[in-house]
Amino acid sequence: MSDEYKKNLVCSIQKVLSKIVEEHQQSLQKLIVNELVIDFSAFDKLDNKKKICVDILTNINQILRENNNKLQAKIADPYTPIEIEPTTIGVLLGKLKESLEKLEEARIAFNKNVQSTDPIKKELLRINNDIAYYDIAQLAEQYKIQQQAYIEAKQKQTEKYNIFVQKKSLVDELEARRKNIRIALNVINNSLKYIFFSEDRLRIEYQNDVYVLLSNGHAVKPPEVSLGERNIIALCYFFANIMQNKEVSTTYNKDYLIIIDDPVSSFDIENKVGIMSFLKYQLGKFLLGNADTKAIIMTHDLLTFYDLDKIFEELIQNCNEKFQSQKSKFNRLELKQQVLKVFEYKNRQEYTELVKTTYNYALGNANDYEIVIGNILRQVLEAFSTFQYKQGIDKVTTDSYILDGLPEEAYKSYFNNLMYRLVLHGGSHREEQVKALDDMNFFSVISSADKQRTARDVLCFIYLLNSKHLIAHLKDCGNAVITNLNQWCNEIKGRSVV
């Protein structure tokens, strides 16, 4: 055979053999078996049964591993023959199956035993709980007591804290006020200077956390100044208080309802001009500051009313000039027999009307004035004493100069004693209330007859001092005026102790 023929023959044989080898290798590959894997971790409490299974499984995997290694060697070298001896793997698998069944039986038996111990466990737990209870029973009782004490202490602590918060808030507020005291005092003192037109007539200072009232530079107590001066201080404080915690530049821009009752009393006559000027100044700032601001001023004095009327006429005109789109106006009202009516002020002379009312009441013809007769008598006597003698109502029946004008000693004694006590010191009024003559409230505790007699006494007192004055104001009350007055005067002489 030629070389070429030999070569071709070898290649043909190799092709045939290579195909057979591949098929053989594939058959061998299929014979390779993976090792068995079984998780025995759940059977740790069954050590003996578990160990038998683990040992058998280990032997089986050892045989599988050896066979697999020989098959892998044959696949790698198909032309080299290998010898595989018969194995006992079938027997081992049978043993493994039996061992696993026994292991399962042991597991079931074990679980049954565990379940049967539950009552024992419960009883043991109960006993253990009892033991624990008696061990800590005393401590638990103490704990309850301490817990209740804690709750009560907590409540007290909360209450104390709330009180603390309130007190602190009050302290903070007082501290804030203290910081503003100087500003407020400046406002009040400037107002006092404005009214009295004097630097030292009245002044308030803040010294050592105490307010000090100075009169002409000397420290005085509030009761040591006149009632009129106290009223003026109150009026100044009223306007200063409105400005509390507010910027001066914006205070008057807000709308207010300002109510002032009787800003001028008989004790303020000498300071009336200053008070009226001050009211005009303050009310002007508020009314011109906001078109919606309103003011109500109440007075029982006709002269004060006329002064206020002039002030408001001027202020209303100024408001209308400033707030042209919103016209301002004011009403003049009179409280008469508990009803507010339009006050016909241009047709009234109040003093004459009051004297006539007193006369009719003295006759028993004006019972509708039963409630307010005390105030009417006060106004009549006040007007007469002020304009005739420049004296207050509390001095007019005791001043020796005035009493000397009475025609007989019996009248002097009567009006210096009985009438003064009745009109000025009735009831249980304090001296301050007597000076104020607060609507003669003591009249509510005396009879109608006593009230009527007092009305006659007031008229007689005026008649005896200035008969023409009184008759002029009673000229429209009939022809019996002089007869009645003389009769009442004779009755007074009969009651006099002289």
Coordinates of N, CA, C and O in Angstrom, one line a residue, residues 376-481:
I376 N -82.7 116.1 93.8 CA -83.2 117.4 93.4 C -82.9 118.4 94.5 O -82.5 119.5 94.2
L377 N -83.2 118.0 95.8 CA -82.9 118.9 96.9 C -81.4 119.3 96.9 O -81.1 120.5 97.2
R378 N -80.6 118.3 96.7 CA -79.2 118.6 96.7 C -78.8 119.6 95.6 O -78.0 120.6 95.9
Q379 N -79.4 119.5 94.4 CA -79.0 120.4 93.4 C -79.5 121.8 93.6 O -78.9 122.8 93.3
V380 N -80.7 121.9 94.2 CA -81.3 123.2 94.5 C -80.4 123.9 95.6 O -80.0 125.1 95.4
L381 N -80.1 123.2 96.7 CA -79.3 123.8 97.7 C -77.9 124.1 97.2 O -77.3 125.1 97.6
E382 N -77.4 123.2 96.4 CA -76.0 123.4 95.9 C -75.9 124.6 95.0 O -75.0 125.5 95.1
A383 N -76.9 124.8 94.1 CA -76.9 125.9 93.2 C -77.1 127.3 93.9 O -76.3 128.2 93.7
F384 N -78.0 127.3 94.9 CA -78.2 128.5 95.7 C -76.9 128.9 96.5 O -76.5 130.0 96.4
S385 N -76.3 127.9 97.2 CA -75.2 128.2 98.0 C -74.0 128.6 97.2 O -73.2 129.4 97.6
T386 N -73.8 128.0 96.0 CA -72.6 128.2 95.2 C -72.7 129.6 94.6 O -71.7 130.4 94.7
F387 N -73.8 130.0 94.0 CA -73.9 131.2 93.3 C -74.2 132.4 94.2 O -73.9 133.6 93.9
Q388 N -74.8 132.2 95.4 CA -75.1 133.2 96.3 C -74.0 133.5 97.3 O -73.7 134.7 97.6
Y389 N -73.3 132.4 97.7 CA -72.3 132.6 98.8 C -70.9 132.0 98.5 O -70.1 132.1 99.3
K390 N -70.8 131.4 97.3 CA -69.5 130.8 96.9 C -69.1 129.7 97.9 O -67.9 129.5 98.3
Q391 N -70.1 129.0 98.5 CA -69.8 128.0 99.5 C -70.4 126.7 99.0 O -71.4 126.7 98.2
G392 N -69.8 125.6 99.5 CA -70.3 124.3 99.2 C -71.5 124.0 100.0 O -71.8 124.6 101.0
I393 N -72.3 123.0 99.6 CA -73.5 122.6 100.2 C -73.3 122.1 101.7 O -74.1 122.2 102.5
D394 N -72.1 121.6 101.9 CA -71.8 121.1 103.3 C -71.4 122.2 104.3 O -71.3 122.0 105.4
K395 N -71.3 123.5 103.8 CA -70.9 124.6 104.6 C -72.0 125.6 104.8 O -72.0 126.4 105.7
V396 N -73.0 125.6 103.8 CA -73.9 126.7 103.8 C -74.8 126.8 105.0 O -75.2 127.9 105.4
T397 N -75.1 125.7 105.7 CA -76.0 125.7 106.9 C -75.2 125.9 108.2 O -75.8 125.8 109.3
T398 N -73.9 126.0 108.1 CA -73.1 126.1 109.3 C -72.2 127.4 109.3 O -71.7 127.7 110.3
D399 N -72.1 128.0 108.2 CA -71.3 129.2 108.1 C -71.9 130.3 108.9 O -73.1 130.7 108.6
S400 N -71.2 130.9 109.8 CA -71.8 131.9 110.7 C -72.2 133.2 109.9 O -73.2 133.8 110.3
Y401 N -71.5 133.5 108.9 CA -71.8 134.7 108.1 C -73.2 134.5 107.4 O -74.0 135.4 107.4
I402 N -73.4 133.3 106.9 CA -74.7 133.0 106.2 C -75.8 132.9 107.2 O -76.9 133.5 107.0
L403 N -75.5 132.2 108.3 CA -76.6 132.1 109.4 C -77.0 133.4 110.0 O -78.1 133.6 110.4
D404 N -76.1 134.4 110.0 CA -76.4 135.7 110.5 C -77.5 136.4 109.6 O -78.1 137.4 110.1
G405 N -77.7 135.9 108.4 CA -78.7 136.5 107.6 C -80.1 136.0 107.9 O -81.0 136.5 107.3
L406 N -80.2 135.0 108.7 CA -81.5 134.5 109.1 C -82.1 135.5 110.1 O -81.4 136.0 111.0
P407 N -83.5 135.7 110.1 CA -84.1 136.8 110.9 C -84.2 136.5 112.4 O -84.2 137.4 113.2
E408 N -84.2 135.2 112.8 CA -84.4 134.9 114.2 C -83.4 133.9 114.7 O -83.0 133.0 113.9
E409 N -83.2 133.8 116.0 CA -82.2 132.9 116.5 C -82.7 131.5 116.4 O -82.0 130.5 116.3
A410 N -84.1 131.3 116.5 CA -84.6 130.0 116.3 C -84.3 129.3 115.0 O -84.0 128.1 114.9
Y411 N -84.3 130.1 114.0 CA -83.9 129.6 112.6 C -82.5 129.2 112.6 O -82.1 128.2 112.0
K412 N -81.6 130.1 113.2 CA -80.2 129.8 113.2 C -79.9 128.4 113.9 O -79.2 127.6 113.4
S413 N -80.5 128.2 115.0 CA -80.3 127.0 115.8 C -80.8 125.8 115.0 O -80.2 124.7 114.9
Y414 N -82.0 125.9 114.4 CA -82.6 124.8 113.6 C -81.7 124.4 112.4 O -81.4 123.2 112.3
F415 N -81.4 125.4 111.6 CA -80.6 125.0 110.4 C -79.2 124.7 110.7 O -78.5 123.9 110.0
N416 N -78.6 125.1 111.8 CA -77.3 124.8 112.2 C -77.2 123.4 112.8 O -76.1 122.8 112.8
N417 N -78.3 122.8 113.3 CA -78.3 121.5 113.9 C -79.2 120.5 113.2 O -78.7 119.7 112.5
L418 N -80.5 120.7 113.4 CA -81.4 119.6 112.9 C -81.3 119.4 111.4 O -81.1 118.3 110.9
M419 N -81.4 120.5 110.6 CA -81.4 120.3 109.2 C -80.0 119.8 108.7 O -79.9 119.0 107.7
Y420 N -78.9 120.3 109.2 CA -77.6 119.9 108.8 C -77.4 118.4 109.0 O -76.9 117.7 108.1
R421 N -77.9 117.9 110.2 CA -77.8 116.4 110.4 C -78.7 115.7 109.4 O -78.3 114.6 108.9
L422 N -79.9 116.2 109.2 CA -80.8 115.5 108.3 C -80.4 115.4 106.9 O -80.4 114.4 106.2
V423 N -79.9 116.6 106.4 CA -79.6 116.7 105.0 C -78.2 116.1 104.7 O -78.0 115.5 103.7
L424 N -77.3 116.4 105.6 CA -75.9 116.0 105.3 C -75.4 114.8 106.0 O -74.5 114.1 105.5
H425 N -76.0 114.4 107.1 CA -75.5 113.3 107.9 C -76.6 112.2 108.1 O -76.6 111.6 109.1
G426 N -77.5 112.1 107.2 CA -78.5 111.1 107.4 C -78.0 109.7 107.3 O -77.0 109.4 106.6
G427 N -78.7 108.7 107.9 CA -78.3 107.3 107.7 C -77.0 107.0 108.3 O -76.5 107.6 109.2
S428 N -76.3 106.1 107.7 CA -75.0 105.6 108.2 C -73.9 106.0 107.2 O -72.9 105.3 107.1
H429 N -74.1 107.1 106.5 CA -73.1 107.5 105.5 C -71.7 107.9 106.2 O -71.7 108.5 107.3
R430 N -70.7 107.5 105.5 CA -69.3 107.9 106.0 C -69.2 109.4 105.6 O -69.9 110.0 104.8
E431 N -68.1 110.0 106.2 CA -67.9 111.4 105.9 C -67.7 111.7 104.4 O -68.2 112.7 103.8
E432 N -67.0 110.8 103.8 CA -66.7 110.9 102.3 C -68.0 110.9 101.5 O -68.2 111.7 100.6
Q433 N -68.9 110.0 101.9 CA -70.2 109.9 101.2 C -71.1 111.2 101.5 O -71.8 111.6 100.6
V434 N -71.0 111.7 102.7 CA -71.7 112.9 103.1 C -71.2 114.1 102.2 O -72.0 114.8 101.6
K435 N -69.9 114.2 102.0 CA -69.4 115.2 101.2 C -69.8 115.1 99.7 O -70.1 116.0 99.0
A436 N -69.9 113.8 99.3 CA -70.3 113.6 97.9 C -71.8 113.8 97.7 O -72.3 114.1 96.6
L437 N -72.6 113.6 98.8 CA -74.0 113.6 98.7 C -74.5 112.8 97.5 O -75.2 113.3 96.6
D438 N -74.2 111.6 97.6 CA -74.5 110.7 96.4 C -76.0 110.4 96.3 O -76.6 109.5 96.7
D439 N -76.7 111.4 95.6 CA -78.1 111.3 95.4 C -78.9 111.2 96.7 O -80.1 110.8 96.6
M440 N -78.3 111.6 97.8 CA -79.0 111.5 99.1 C -79.7 110.2 99.2 O -80.9 110.1 99.5
N441 N -78.9 109.2 99.1 CA -79.4 107.8 99.2 C -80.1 107.5 100.5 O -80.8 106.5 100.6
F442 N -79.7 108.2 101.5 CA -80.3 108.0 102.8 C -81.8 108.2 102.8 O -82.5 107.8 103.7
F443 N -82.3 108.9 101.8 CA -83.7 109.2 101.7 C -84.5 107.9 101.5 O -85.7 107.9 101.8
S444 N -83.9 106.8 101.1 CA -84.6 105.6 100.9 C -85.0 104.9 102.2 O -85.7 104.0 102.3
V445 N -84.4 105.5 103.4 CA -84.7 104.9 104.7 C -85.5 105.8 105.6 O -85.7 105.5 106.7
I446 N -86.0 106.9 105.0 CA -86.9 107.8 105.8 C -88.3 107.8 105.1 O -88.4 107.5 103.9
S447 N -89.3 108.3 105.8 CA -90.6 108.2 105.4 C -90.9 109.3 104.3 O -90.1 110.3 104.3
S448 N -92.0 109.2 103.6 CA -92.4 110.2 102.7 C -92.7 111.6 103.4 O -92.4 112.6 102.8
A449 N -93.2 111.5 104.6 CA -93.5 112.7 105.3 C -92.2 113.4 105.7 O -92.2 114.7 105.6
D450 N -91.2 112.7 106.1 CA -89.9 113.3 106.4 C -89.3 113.9 105.1 O -88.7 115.0 105.2
K451 N -89.4 113.2 104.0 CA -88.9 113.8 102.8 C -89.6 115.1 102.4 O -89.0 116.1 102.0
Q452 N -90.9 115.1 102.6 CA -91.7 116.3 102.3 C -91.3 117.4 103.2 O -91.2 118.6 102.8
R453 N -91.1 117.1 104.5 CA -90.7 118.2 105.5 C -89.4 118.7 105.1 O -89.1 119.9 105.2
T454 N -88.5 117.8 104.7 CA -87.1 118.3 104.3 C -87.2 119.2 103.1 O -86.5 120.2 103.0
A455 N -88.1 118.9 102.1 CA -88.3 119.8 101.0 C -88.7 121.2 101.4 O -88.2 122.2 100.9
R456 N -89.7 121.2 102.4 CA -90.1 122.5 102.9 C -89.0 123.2 103.6 O -88.8 124.5 103.5
D457 N -88.1 122.5 104.4 CA -87.0 123.1 105.1 C -86.1 123.8 104.2 O -85.6 124.9 104.4
V458 N -85.7 123.1 103.0 CA -84.8 123.7 102.1 C -85.4 124.9 101.5 O -84.7 126.0 101.3
L459 N -86.7 124.9 101.1 CA -87.3 126.1 100.6 C -87.3 127.3 101.6 O -87.1 128.4 101.3
C460 N -87.6 126.9 102.9 CA -87.7 127.9 103.9 C -86.3 128.5 104.1 O -86.2 129.8 104.4
F461 N -85.3 127.7 104.1 CA -83.9 128.2 104.3 C -83.6 129.2 103.2 O -83.0 130.3 103.5
I462 N -83.9 128.9 102.0 CA -83.6 129.9 100.9 C -84.5 131.1 101.0 O -84.1 132.3 100.9
Y463 N -85.8 130.9 101.4 CA -86.7 132.0 101.5 C -86.3 133.0 102.6 O -86.4 134.2 102.5
L464 N -85.9 132.5 103.7 CA -85.5 133.3 104.9 C -84.2 134.1 104.6 O -84.0 135.2 105.1
L465 N -83.3 133.5 103.7 CA -82.1 134.2 103.4 C -82.3 135.2 102.2 O -81.7 136.3 102.2
N466 N -83.2 134.9 101.3 CA -83.4 135.7 100.1 C -84.8 135.5 99.6 O -85.0 134.7 98.7
S467 N -85.8 136.1 100.2 CA -87.2 135.9 99.9 C -87.5 136.2 98.4 O -88.2 135.5 97.7
K468 N -87.0 137.4 98.0 CA -87.3 137.8 96.6 C -86.7 136.8 95.6 O -87.4 136.5 94.5
H469 N -85.6 136.2 95.9 CA -85.0 135.3 95.0 C -85.9 134.0 94.8 O -86.2 133.6 93.7
L470 N -86.4 133.5 95.9 CA -87.2 132.3 95.8 C -88.6 132.6 95.2 O -89.1 131.8 94.4
I471 N -89.2 133.7 95.6 CA -90.5 134.0 95.0 C -90.4 134.3 93.5 O -91.3 133.9 92.8
A472 N -89.3 134.8 93.1 CA -89.1 135.0 91.6 C -89.1 133.7 90.9 O -89.7 133.6 89.8
H473 N -88.5 132.7 91.4 CA -88.5 131.4 90.8 C -89.8 130.6 90.9 O -90.0 129.6 90.2
L474 N -90.7 131.0 91.9 CA -91.9 130.3 92.1 C -93.1 131.2 91.7 O -94.3 130.9 92.0
K475 N -92.9 132.1 90.8 CA -94.0 133.1 90.5 C -95.1 132.4 89.7 O -96.2 132.9 89.6
D476 N -94.8 131.2 89.1 CA -95.8 130.5 88.3 C -96.5 129.5 89.1 O -97.3 128.7 88.5
C477 N -96.3 129.4 90.4 CA -96.9 128.3 91.2 C -98.1 128.7 92.0 O -98.5 128.0 92.9
G478 N -98.7 129.8 91.6 CA -100.0 130.2 92.3 C -99.8 131.3 93.3 O -98.7 131.7 93.7
N479 N -101.0 131.8 93.8 CA -101.0 132.9 94.7 C -100.7 132.5 96.2 O -100.5 133.4 97.0
A480 N -100.7 131.2 96.5 CA -100.5 130.8 97.9 C -99.1 130.5 98.2 O -98.8 130.0 99.3
V481 N -98.1 130.9 97.3 CA -96.7 130.6 97.6 C -96.2 131.2 98.9 O -95.7 130.6 99.8

